[in-house]
Tab-separated table of C-alpha atoms in Angstrom:
chain	number	residue	atom	x	y	z
A	1	MET	CA	101.925	110.953	0.248
A	2	VAL	CA	98.861	108.842	0.371
A	3	LEU	CA	95.226	109.697	-1.483
A	4	TRP	CA	93.177	108.350	1.503
A	5	GLY	CA	92.997	107.808	5.098
A	6	GLY	CA	89.914	109.672	6.774
A	7	ARG	CA	88.105	107.138	7.801
A	8	PHE	CA	90.924	105.488	9.201
A	9	ALA	CA	92.010	105.244	13.123
A	10	GLN	CA	95.483	104.790	12.232
A	11	GLY	CA	97.899	103.981	9.402
A	12	PRO	CA	99.178	100.668	8.058
A	13	GLU	CA	101.870	98.868	9.099
A	14	ALA	CA	104.647	99.221	7.926
A	15	SER	CA	104.623	95.813	6.594
A	16	ALA	CA	101.690	96.341	4.909
A	17	ILE	CA	102.837	99.842	3.595
A	18	ALA	CA	105.693	97.742	1.722
A	19	LEU	CA	103.733	94.882	0.040
A	20	SER	CA	101.499	98.272	-0.643
A	21	ARG	CA	104.079	100.652	-2.197
A	22	SER	CA	104.069	100.410	-6.095
A	23	VAL	CA	105.960	103.894	-6.750
A	24	HIS	CA	109.517	101.999	-7.307
A	25	PHE	CA	108.200	100.021	-10.230
A	26	ASP	CA	105.017	102.545	-11.640
A	27	TRP	CA	106.915	106.020	-11.604
A	28	ARG	CA	108.003	105.100	-15.188
A	29	LEU	CA	104.522	106.172	-15.756
A	30	ALA	CA	104.801	109.472	-14.326
A	31	PRO	CA	105.331	111.496	-18.043
A	32	TYR	CA	101.978	109.940	-18.848
A	33	ASP	CA	99.778	110.525	-15.866
A	34	LEU	CA	101.109	114.408	-15.812
A	35	ARG	CA	99.472	114.522	-19.471
A	36	SER	CA	96.549	112.815	-18.391
A	37	SER	CA	96.173	114.692	-15.722
A	38	MET	CA	96.084	118.483	-18.431
A	39	ALA	CA	93.435	116.483	-20.049
A	40	HIS	CA	91.719	115.994	-16.875
A	41	LEU	CA	91.802	119.926	-16.229
A	42	ALA	CA	90.809	121.021	-19.266
A	43	ILE	CA	87.735	119.570	-18.929
A	44	LEU	CA	87.441	120.826	-15.220
A	45	LYS	CA	88.255	124.268	-16.841
A	46	LYS	CA	86.247	123.932	-19.581
A	47	ASN	CA	82.979	123.060	-17.623
A	48	GLY	CA	83.291	125.466	-14.886
A	49	LEU	CA	84.543	122.769	-12.112
A	50	ILE	CA	87.496	124.636	-11.083
A	51	GLN	CA	88.353	128.317	-10.729
A	52	LEU	CA	89.976	129.410	-14.001
A	53	THR	CA	92.741	130.998	-12.256
A	54	ASP	CA	93.254	127.719	-9.910
A	55	ALA	CA	93.328	125.747	-13.680
A	56	ASP	CA	95.852	128.251	-15.060
A	57	VAL	CA	98.237	127.996	-11.840
A	58	ILE	CA	97.625	123.919	-11.846
A	59	LEU	CA	98.361	123.806	-15.388
A	60	LYS	CA	101.689	125.339	-15.080
A	61	ALA	CA	102.940	123.580	-12.066
A	62	LEU	CA	101.975	120.425	-13.788
A	63	LYS	CA	104.127	121.948	-16.674
A	64	GLU	CA	106.989	122.400	-14.123
A	65	LEU	CA	106.450	118.632	-12.957
A	66	ALA	CA	106.636	117.418	-16.537
A	67	THR	CA	110.069	119.272	-17.032
A	68	GLU	CA	111.651	117.945	-13.417
A	69	VAL	CA	110.303	114.914	-13.817
A	70	SER	CA	112.500	114.549	-17.394
A	71	VAL	CA	115.608	115.776	-16.029
A	72	GLY	CA	115.041	113.978	-12.676
A	73	SER	CA	114.878	117.140	-10.215
A	74	PHE	CA	111.768	115.444	-9.084
A	75	HIS	CA	111.296	111.866	-8.185
A	76	ALA	CA	109.554	109.909	-5.917
A	77	ILE	CA	110.239	109.463	-1.934
A	78	GLU	CA	110.025	106.704	0.723
A	79	SER	CA	106.663	108.190	1.591
A	80	ASP	CA	104.872	108.209	-1.540
A	81	GLU	CA	102.579	105.233	-2.177
A	82	ASP	CA	102.710	105.644	-6.100
A	83	VAL	CA	103.103	107.687	-9.010
A	84	HIS	CA	99.662	109.361	-8.676
A	85	SER	CA	100.452	110.436	-4.616
A	86	ALA	CA	103.996	111.396	-5.917
A	87	LEU	CA	102.675	113.615	-8.233
A	88	GLU	CA	100.418	115.410	-5.972
A	89	ARG	CA	102.365	115.626	-3.781
A	90	GLY	CA	104.781	117.903	-5.932
A	91	LEU	CA	101.979	119.682	-7.349
A	92	THR	CA	100.573	120.389	-3.286
A	93	GLU	CA	104.269	120.913	-3.012
A	94	LYS	CA	104.140	123.989	-5.482
A	95	LEU	CA	100.480	124.977	-4.472
A	96	GLY	CA	99.555	124.178	-1.202
A	97	THR	CA	95.910	122.832	-1.183
A	98	VAL	CA	94.510	123.871	-4.413
A	99	GLY	CA	97.149	121.297	-6.113
A	100	GLY	CA	94.081	118.950	-4.075
A	101	ALA	CA	91.836	120.189	-6.644
A	102	LEU	CA	93.046	118.021	-9.862
A	103	ARG	CA	91.442	114.932	-8.036
A	104	ALA	CA	87.862	116.089	-8.901
A	105	GLY	CA	85.822	113.459	-10.566
A	106	ARG	CA	89.097	111.385	-10.909
A	107	SER	CA	89.827	108.044	-9.115
A	108	ARG	CA	93.140	106.090	-9.518
A	109	ASN	CA	91.715	103.452	-10.837
A	110	ASP	CA	90.601	104.926	-14.102
A	111	GLN	CA	93.389	107.369	-14.078
A	112	VAL	CA	96.342	104.559	-13.827
A	113	THR	CA	94.987	102.223	-16.741
A	114	THR	CA	94.458	105.815	-18.633
A	115	ASP	CA	97.885	106.091	-18.255
A	116	LEU	CA	99.123	102.097	-18.821
A	117	ARG	CA	97.575	102.615	-21.912
A	118	LEU	CA	99.611	105.600	-23.011
A	119	PHE	CA	102.477	104.465	-21.872
A	120	SER	CA	102.102	100.834	-23.805
A	121	ILE	CA	100.839	102.603	-27.041
A	122	ASP	CA	103.997	105.158	-27.034
A	123	HIS	CA	106.573	101.979	-26.405
A	124	MET	CA	104.619	99.505	-28.758
A	125	LEU	CA	105.142	102.351	-31.539
A	126	GLU	CA	108.804	101.539	-30.839
A	127	ILE	CA	108.977	98.342	-30.437
A	128	ALA	CA	107.208	98.311	-33.970
A	129	PHE	CA	109.903	100.303	-35.061
A	130	CYS	CA	112.897	97.875	-33.724
A	131	ILE	CA	110.889	95.478	-35.585
A	132	THR	CA	111.107	96.583	-38.904
A	133	THR	CA	114.680	97.711	-38.641
A	134	LEU	CA	115.471	93.726	-38.126
A	135	GLN	CA	113.118	92.817	-40.667
A	136	SER	CA	115.182	95.318	-43.101
A	137	ALA	CA	118.481	93.523	-41.603
A	138	ILE	CA	116.898	90.518	-42.763
A	139	LEU	CA	115.345	91.387	-46.653
A	140	GLU	CA	118.911	92.936	-47.169
A	141	LYS	CA	120.976	90.054	-45.802
A	142	ALA	CA	118.514	87.780	-47.643
A	143	ALA	CA	118.702	89.971	-51.214
A	144	GLU	CA	122.949	89.230	-50.784
A	145	TYR	CA	122.239	85.083	-51.145
A	146	VAL	CA	119.037	84.767	-53.461
A	147	ASN	CA	121.467	83.046	-55.900
A	148	ASP	CA	123.460	80.520	-53.269
A	149	PRO	CA	121.784	77.119	-52.878
A	150	ALA	CA	121.698	75.126	-49.733
A	151	PRO	CA	119.908	72.450	-48.282
A	152	GLY	CA	116.127	73.145	-46.863
A	153	PHE	CA	115.367	70.969	-43.828
A	154	THR	CA	112.454	68.957	-42.619
A	155	HIS	CA	112.650	67.725	-39.518
A	156	ILE	CA	116.404	68.962	-39.224
A	157	GLN	CA	117.230	66.306	-42.136
A	158	HIS	CA	117.974	67.210	-45.662
A	159	ALA	CA	114.996	67.842	-47.378
A	160	GLN	CA	115.030	69.433	-50.840
A	161	PRO	CA	117.458	72.501	-52.025
A	162	VAL	CA	116.348	76.298	-51.334
A	163	SER	CA	118.003	79.738	-52.366
A	164	PHE	CA	119.333	80.451	-49.048
A	165	GLY	CA	118.214	83.959	-49.537
A	166	HIS	CA	114.800	82.231	-49.608
A	167	GLU	CA	115.672	80.659	-46.248
A	168	LEU	CA	116.453	83.882	-44.560
A	169	ALA	CA	113.726	85.661	-45.688
A	170	LYS	CA	111.235	83.250	-44.247
A	171	HIS	CA	112.023	85.591	-40.658
A	172	ALA	CA	110.614	88.439	-42.367
A	173	GLN	CA	107.426	87.211	-42.998
A	174	ALA	CA	107.103	85.892	-39.371
A	175	PHE	CA	107.623	89.633	-38.492
A	176	ALA	CA	105.001	91.047	-40.714
A	177	ARG	CA	102.215	89.097	-39.031
A	178	ASP	CA	103.412	90.216	-35.603
A	179	LEU	CA	103.564	93.844	-36.866
A	180	ASP	CA	100.017	93.062	-38.309
A	181	ARG	CA	99.255	92.507	-34.850
A	182	ILE	CA	100.897	95.082	-33.347
A	183	ASP	CA	98.633	97.168	-35.862
A	184	ASP	CA	95.247	95.417	-34.576
A	185	TRP	CA	96.630	95.755	-31.184
A	186	LEU	CA	96.835	99.823	-31.431
A	187	SER	CA	93.375	100.226	-32.561
A	188	ARG	CA	91.811	98.239	-29.608
A	189	THR	CA	94.238	99.908	-26.820
A	190	SER	CA	93.028	103.258	-28.152
A	191	VAL	CA	90.737	103.617	-25.815
A	192	SER	CA	90.337	106.315	-23.390
A	193	SER	CA	89.162	105.115	-19.663
A	194	LEU	CA	89.302	108.733	-18.043
A	195	GLY	CA	85.895	109.610	-16.593
A	196	ALA	CA	85.142	106.253	-15.405
A	197	GLY	CA	85.618	107.264	-11.769
A	198	ALA	CA	86.485	104.446	-9.314
A	199	LEU	CA	83.965	102.468	-11.284
A	200	ALA	CA	80.466	104.025	-11.749
A	201	GLY	CA	81.032	107.496	-14.163
A	202	SER	CA	80.701	110.818	-12.491
A	203	SER	CA	77.846	113.255	-11.493
A	204	LEU	CA	80.020	116.298	-12.800
A	205	ASP	CA	80.331	117.268	-16.557
A	206	LEU	CA	83.337	115.500	-17.239
A	207	GLU	CA	83.067	114.955	-21.022
A	208	PRO	CA	85.306	111.678	-21.410
A	209	ILE	CA	84.728	111.688	-25.411
A	210	PHE	CA	86.167	115.355	-25.079
A	211	THR	CA	89.138	114.269	-22.837
A	212	ALA	CA	89.685	111.003	-25.257
A	213	LYS	CA	90.731	113.349	-28.010
A	214	ASN	CA	92.757	115.331	-25.777
A	215	LEU	CA	94.604	112.505	-25.547
A	216	GLY	CA	94.937	111.243	-28.819
A	217	PHE	CA	92.486	108.093	-28.242
A	218	ALA	CA	90.403	106.712	-31.360
A	219	SER	CA	87.630	106.437	-28.475
A	220	SER	CA	86.300	106.572	-24.824
A	221	PHE	CA	84.935	103.644	-22.447
A	222	ALA	CA	81.576	102.429	-23.361
A	223	ASN	CA	81.050	100.809	-19.929
A	224	SER	CA	82.581	102.193	-16.771
A	225	ILE	CA	82.802	98.991	-14.664
A	226	ASP	CA	84.517	97.658	-17.579
A	227	ALA	CA	86.904	100.761	-18.449
A	228	VAL	CA	88.667	100.588	-15.077
A	229	SER	CA	89.075	96.349	-14.655
A	230	ASP	CA	89.873	95.613	-18.684
A	231	ARG	CA	93.683	94.727	-18.717
A	232	ASP	CA	92.916	92.908	-22.355
A	233	TYR	CA	95.223	95.024	-23.631
A	234	VAL	CA	98.096	93.922	-21.244
A	235	ALA	CA	97.723	90.540	-21.793
A	236	GLU	CA	97.200	90.863	-25.697
A	237	ALA	CA	100.854	93.151	-25.744
A	238	LEU	CA	102.209	90.235	-23.456
A	239	PHE	CA	101.358	87.551	-25.856
A	240	ILE	CA	102.188	89.732	-29.517
A	241	PHE	CA	105.475	90.138	-27.208
A	242	ALA	CA	105.822	86.153	-27.139
A	243	MET	CA	105.424	85.826	-30.209
A	244	ILE	CA	108.229	88.002	-31.034
A	245	GLY	CA	110.402	86.059	-28.622
A	246	ASN	CA	109.520	83.089	-30.518
A	247	HIS	CA	110.535	83.998	-33.573
A	248	LEU	CA	113.643	85.248	-32.135
A	249	SER	CA	114.853	82.404	-30.815
A	250	ARG	CA	114.091	80.485	-33.915
A	251	ILE	CA	116.794	82.913	-34.962
A	252	GLY	CA	118.593	82.239	-32.352
A	253	GLU	CA	118.892	78.334	-32.826
A	254	GLU	CA	119.577	78.713	-36.744
A	255	TRP	CA	122.737	80.856	-36.063
A	256	THR	CA	123.782	78.879	-33.439
A	257	ILE	CA	123.306	75.595	-35.041
A	258	TRP	CA	124.668	77.555	-38.908
A	259	SER	CA	128.016	78.757	-36.740
A	260	SER	CA	128.930	75.560	-35.289
A	261	GLN	CA	131.694	73.775	-36.420
A	262	GLU	CA	129.496	70.558	-38.113
A	263	PHE	CA	127.748	73.351	-40.216
A	264	ALA	CA	130.757	75.853	-40.301
A	265	TRP	CA	127.956	77.798	-42.692
A	266	ALA	CA	127.679	81.179	-40.744
A	267	LYS	CA	130.382	83.119	-39.229
A	268	VAL	CA	128.906	85.538	-37.129
A	269	ALA	CA	130.657	88.820	-36.529
A	270	ASP	CA	133.306	89.643	-33.509
A	271	ALA	CA	131.054	92.451	-31.961
A	272	TYR	CA	128.084	89.804	-31.564
A	273	SER	CA	130.172	87.089	-30.678
A	274	THR	CA	131.688	86.610	-26.772
A	275	GLY	CA	134.726	84.221	-25.640
A	276	SER	CA	135.736	81.727	-23.022
A	277	SER	CA	137.360	82.623	-19.532
A	278	ILE	CA	138.903	79.104	-20.168
A	279	MET	CA	139.146	78.301	-23.664
A	280	PRO	CA	140.677	81.316	-25.714
A	281	GLN	CA	139.732	79.917	-28.869
A	282	LYS	CA	135.888	79.561	-28.366
A	283	LYS	CA	134.203	82.112	-30.453
A	284	ASN	CA	130.355	81.487	-29.040
A	285	PRO	CA	127.430	82.780	-30.428
A	286	ASP	CA	125.897	84.503	-27.315
A	287	MET	CA	123.472	86.642	-28.629
A	288	ALA	CA	121.802	83.985	-30.479
A	289	GLU	CA	121.579	82.011	-27.483
A	290	LEU	CA	120.518	84.678	-25.354
A	291	ALA	CA	117.472	85.748	-28.039
A	292	ARG	CA	116.506	82.040	-27.838
A	293	GLY	CA	116.775	82.063	-23.665
A	294	LYS	CA	114.958	85.813	-23.549
A	295	SER	CA	111.685	84.287	-25.339
A	296	GLY	CA	111.143	82.505	-22.058
A	297	ARG	CA	111.088	85.070	-20.120
A	298	LEU	CA	108.741	87.059	-22.161
A	299	VAL	CA	106.091	83.755	-22.389
A	300	GLY	CA	106.512	83.673	-18.857
A	301	ASN	CA	105.181	87.000	-18.382
A	302	LEU	CA	102.105	86.603	-20.347
A	303	VAL	CA	101.416	83.494	-18.555
A	304	SER	CA	101.754	85.270	-15.104
A	305	VAL	CA	99.829	87.695	-16.243
A	306	LEU	CA	96.633	85.382	-17.641
A	307	THR	CA	97.005	84.011	-14.102
A	308	MET	CA	96.502	87.264	-12.269
A	309	LEU	CA	93.570	88.251	-14.734
A	310	LYS	CA	91.370	84.772	-14.459
A	311	GLY	CA	88.400	84.442	-12.275
A	312	LEU	CA	89.073	88.252	-11.021
A	313	PRO	CA	85.797	89.963	-9.576
A	314	PHE	CA	85.186	93.017	-11.754
A	315	ALA	CA	85.845	96.787	-10.972
A	316	TYR	CA	89.078	97.118	-9.568
A	317	ASN	CA	91.166	94.900	-7.356
A	318	ARG	CA	94.900	95.782	-6.354
A	319	ASP	CA	95.572	92.259	-8.374
A	320	LEU	CA	95.832	94.619	-10.774
A	321	GLN	CA	98.515	96.023	-9.906
A	322	GLU	CA	100.486	93.093	-10.945
A	323	ASP	CA	100.031	93.952	-14.673
A	324	LYS	CA	102.655	96.220	-15.013
A	325	GLU	CA	106.455	95.162	-13.702
A	326	PRO	CA	105.412	91.755	-15.884
A	327	LEU	CA	104.612	94.132	-19.180
A	328	PHE	CA	107.535	96.814	-18.007
A	329	ASP	CA	109.924	93.802	-17.634
A	330	SER	CA	108.814	92.485	-21.411
A	331	PHE	CA	109.356	96.466	-23.271
A	332	ASP	CA	112.727	95.912	-21.548
A	333	THR	CA	114.082	92.334	-22.813
A	334	LEU	CA	112.895	93.398	-26.629
A	335	PHE	CA	114.234	96.966	-26.459
A	336	LEU	CA	117.362	94.802	-25.327
A	337	VAL	CA	117.253	91.825	-27.878
A	338	LEU	CA	115.916	93.404	-30.455
A	339	PRO	CA	118.957	95.686	-31.236
A	340	ALA	CA	121.541	93.307	-31.203
A	341	ILE	CA	119.838	90.617	-33.162
A	342	SER	CA	119.443	93.217	-35.835
A	343	GLY	CA	123.123	93.942	-35.913
A	344	MET	CA	123.852	90.113	-35.766
A	345	VAL	CA	122.032	89.798	-38.960
A	346	ALA	CA	123.153	92.071	-40.370
A	347	THR	CA	127.065	91.489	-40.052
A	348	THR	CA	126.557	87.720	-40.435
A	349	ASP	CA	128.873	86.353	-42.990
A	350	PHE	CA	127.684	82.766	-44.780
A	351	ASP	CA	129.492	80.491	-46.584
A	352	ARG	CA	128.304	80.022	-50.383
A	353	GLU	CA	130.767	77.120	-51.075
A	354	LYS	CA	129.619	74.925	-47.788
A	355	MET	CA	126.294	75.778	-48.731
A	356	ALA	CA	126.505	74.777	-52.191
A	357	GLN	CA	128.432	71.327	-51.582
A	358	ALA	CA	125.419	70.583	-48.490
A	359	ALA	CA	122.347	71.458	-51.062
A	360	PRO	CA	122.257	68.108	-53.359
A	361	MET	CA	123.730	65.555	-50.070
A	362	GLY	CA	121.038	63.236	-48.150
A	363	PHE	CA	119.307	62.888	-51.883
A	364	SER	CA	117.689	65.996	-51.269
A	365	LEU	CA	117.068	65.516	-55.421
A	366	ALA	CA	114.964	62.663	-54.800
A	367	THR	CA	111.863	65.199	-55.369
A	368	GLU	CA	112.768	65.707	-58.935
A	369	ILE	CA	112.098	62.077	-59.910
A	370	ALA	CA	108.784	61.955	-58.801
A	371	ASP	CA	107.935	65.169	-60.594
A	372	TYR	CA	109.805	64.104	-63.559
A	373	LEU	CA	107.385	60.880	-63.716
A	374	ALA	CA	104.194	63.311	-62.261
A	375	LYS	CA	105.025	65.069	-65.254
A	376	LYS	CA	104.785	61.949	-67.330
A	377	HIS	CA	101.339	61.189	-66.118
A	378	VAL	CA	102.552	58.612	-63.962
A	379	PRO	CA	100.503	58.240	-60.392
A	380	PHE	CA	102.650	60.671	-57.736
A	381	ALA	CA	102.162	57.621	-54.985
A	382	SER	CA	103.954	55.585	-58.397
A	383	ALA	CA	106.139	58.006	-58.705
A	384	HIS	CA	107.144	58.352	-55.030
A	385	GLU	CA	107.596	54.599	-55.101
A	386	ALA	CA	109.626	54.717	-57.764
A	387	ALA	CA	111.868	57.210	-56.616
A	388	GLY	CA	112.831	56.275	-52.934
A	389	LYS	CA	113.567	52.525	-54.624
A	390	CYS	CA	116.274	54.706	-56.537
A	391	VAL	CA	117.223	56.192	-53.206
A	392	ALA	CA	117.482	52.830	-51.699
A	393	LEU	CA	119.703	51.443	-54.878
A	394	CYS	CA	121.712	54.353	-54.432
A	395	GLU	CA	122.435	53.745	-50.610
A	396	SER	CA	123.305	50.094	-51.058
A	397	SER	CA	125.665	50.893	-53.567
A	398	SER	CA	127.486	53.927	-51.933
A	399	ARG	CA	126.192	56.473	-54.598
A	400	GLU	CA	124.307	59.679	-55.927
A	401	LEU	CA	121.162	59.500	-58.438
A	402	HIS	CA	122.775	60.580	-61.038
A	403	GLU	CA	125.435	57.993	-61.093
A	404	LEU	CA	122.434	55.716	-61.685
A	405	THR	CA	122.935	53.625	-64.939
A	406	ASP	CA	120.060	53.770	-67.142
A	407	VAL	CA	119.154	50.582	-67.110
A	408	GLU	CA	118.511	50.940	-63.343
A	409	PHE	CA	116.556	53.844	-64.068
A	410	LEU	CA	114.425	51.562	-66.213
A	411	ALA	CA	114.246	48.665	-64.337
A	412	ILE	CA	112.769	50.246	-61.126
A	413	HIS	CA	109.959	52.173	-63.333
A	414	PRO	CA	109.385	51.809	-67.162
A	415	GLU	CA	108.802	55.648	-67.696
A	416	LEU	CA	112.295	56.165	-66.094
A	417	ASP	CA	114.682	57.392	-68.769
A	418	GLY	CA	117.912	58.394	-68.917
A	419	ARG	CA	116.365	61.980	-69.187
A	420	VAL	CA	115.426	62.184	-65.723
A	421	ARG	CA	119.657	62.975	-65.559
A	422	ASP	CA	118.687	66.587	-66.638
A	423	VAL	CA	116.736	67.717	-63.700
A	424	LEU	CA	119.090	65.668	-61.106
A	425	THR	CA	120.973	68.964	-60.506
A	426	VAL	CA	120.995	71.434	-57.868
A	427	ASP	CA	120.206	74.717	-60.001
A	428	GLY	CA	117.382	72.893	-61.780
A	429	ALA	CA	115.636	71.819	-58.472
A	430	LEU	CA	116.022	75.425	-57.984
A	431	ASN	CA	114.349	77.212	-60.687
A	432	SER	CA	111.530	74.896	-61.206
A	433	ARG	CA	110.164	75.837	-58.017
A	434	THR	CA	108.522	78.845	-59.627
A	435	THR	CA	104.890	78.331	-57.739
A	436	ALA	CA	103.860	81.475	-56.310
A	437	GLY	CA	106.123	81.825	-53.083
A	438	GLY	CA	108.584	79.208	-53.772
A	439	THR	CA	112.417	78.892	-54.033
A	440	ALA	CA	112.857	79.615	-57.414
A	441	PRO	CA	116.192	82.387	-57.015
A	442	ALA	CA	113.732	84.929	-59.422
A	443	LEU	CA	110.898	84.662	-57.743
A	444	VAL	CA	112.310	84.955	-54.580
A	445	ALA	CA	114.153	88.369	-55.548
A	446	GLN	CA	110.920	89.511	-56.460
A	447	GLN	CA	109.543	88.458	-53.427
A	448	ILE	CA	112.408	90.240	-51.062
A	449	LYS	CA	111.984	93.300	-53.303
A	450	VAL	CA	108.062	93.482	-52.542
A	451	ALA	CA	108.851	92.733	-48.615
A	452	LEU	CA	111.032	95.473	-49.071
A	453	ALA	CA	108.691	97.747	-50.154
A	454	GLU	CA	106.197	96.834	-47.393
A	455	ASN	CA	109.183	97.165	-44.848
A	456	MET	CA	109.468	100.936	-46.156
A	457	GLU	CA	105.945	101.540	-46.143
A	458	THR	CA	105.334	100.537	-42.988
A	459	GLN	CA	108.492	101.998	-41.380
A	460	GLN	CA	106.947	105.136	-42.499
A	461	GLU	CA	103.617	104.525	-40.814
A	462	ILE	CA	105.026	103.789	-37.758
A	463	ALA	CA	107.237	107.178	-37.553
A	464	SER	CA	103.838	108.986	-38.180
A	465	LYS	CA	101.767	107.530	-35.565
A	466	ARG	CA	104.979	107.888	-32.948
A	467	GLN	CA	105.349	111.507	-34.271
A	468	ALA	CA	101.661	111.990	-33.025
A	469	PHE	CA	101.669	110.363	-30.087
A	470	SER	CA	105.026	112.962	-29.284
A	471	GLU	CA	102.898	115.850	-30.365
A	472	MET	CA	100.038	114.760	-27.937
A	473	MET	CA	102.552	114.368	-25.226
A	474	SER	CA	104.049	117.836	-25.926
A	475	ALA	CA	100.688	119.432	-25.950
């Protein structure tokens, strides 16, 4: 079914229909379209724009369609152009011409962006819940390794020892920022477009603010032209997803490296690994690698929509049909990746002994020498130089820093006495890092405790929002 055609002498060619048709991907908007139709019907009925008896039978038919769509007994057919025309076909099949009365004061232009906002809010709340689940897995795993030292890295080179719990917990902070972005996005996206019509509003008494409240939006549009052309919320959602993808990719990279034979720190559970079709000994961290690979897809979807929107004339243009598939694909991708990575993180075991043995390697305690001198009021540039000379001497004589003699320490710097060995221990280095956010195990334990409490609070807020949205949809 098409919703236009009166002024055309002939119908479109098959190739034009195929290019124009979107119902094969926008059908997933059907539940939201039906709910927005009920809100539109409510204002038509309230302001006497439709006969009360017609309004009642249309509402009954819309509810029947909603049930049929949910169980799959009503679906799009080949002649349907898009989700809107498919559902109007369903109404007219039930009610005859009275089914078309619902179109008064409404255009597919304001209808589709309202539906897409509802869809996006619903699914974004689910993404947020999945992120809190991953955060929880990260923090609980980090809590297991608070007191276990490991090398910290910069440039993929040994830098300074850190609590391995601190190393793991860093990922929770990245996802916390993603959740903040989602919260901001929800506020900006909670704007109803219904009532904007094609672009100019309506001469009918539609009360867009009433309709917005009916659909659970925080506000209604301020400019009808902007209302039908705005896809900032799509682009911004895709940016958020790209950032989430990047954060997942960094987990994937670390798990892949840590599970290699060269590191042999991480033992990924069999349930989150795969084997080789030719090499029977292989155990591959494929979930980690897929997380790393899928991030490119998420970035690509963002670039696709930004490119489509660039220089687009205002009001509605058919180019905007291309906003949905990248958005849907990004949602679907994250719904695949997030649970798998949550499970992988929660079930990975780490080799405490190997990490502890590696912690002081690569002269990672050299900074302790510089700090020791700085505490004796030696300018840090000079202290840094002295520590570097200690490393050079150890390299040339195949020794570790604590193996230098008192004479050698003093020869490098007059303030560098043998007591420096007291700070040349991994435990000493860790416990001395007591600045806020630092890696001292006592601090890390408190950081994780605070982060878990914040995670629980966020989960409760998301659950409340999901419940409110569910109640709106079933109203």
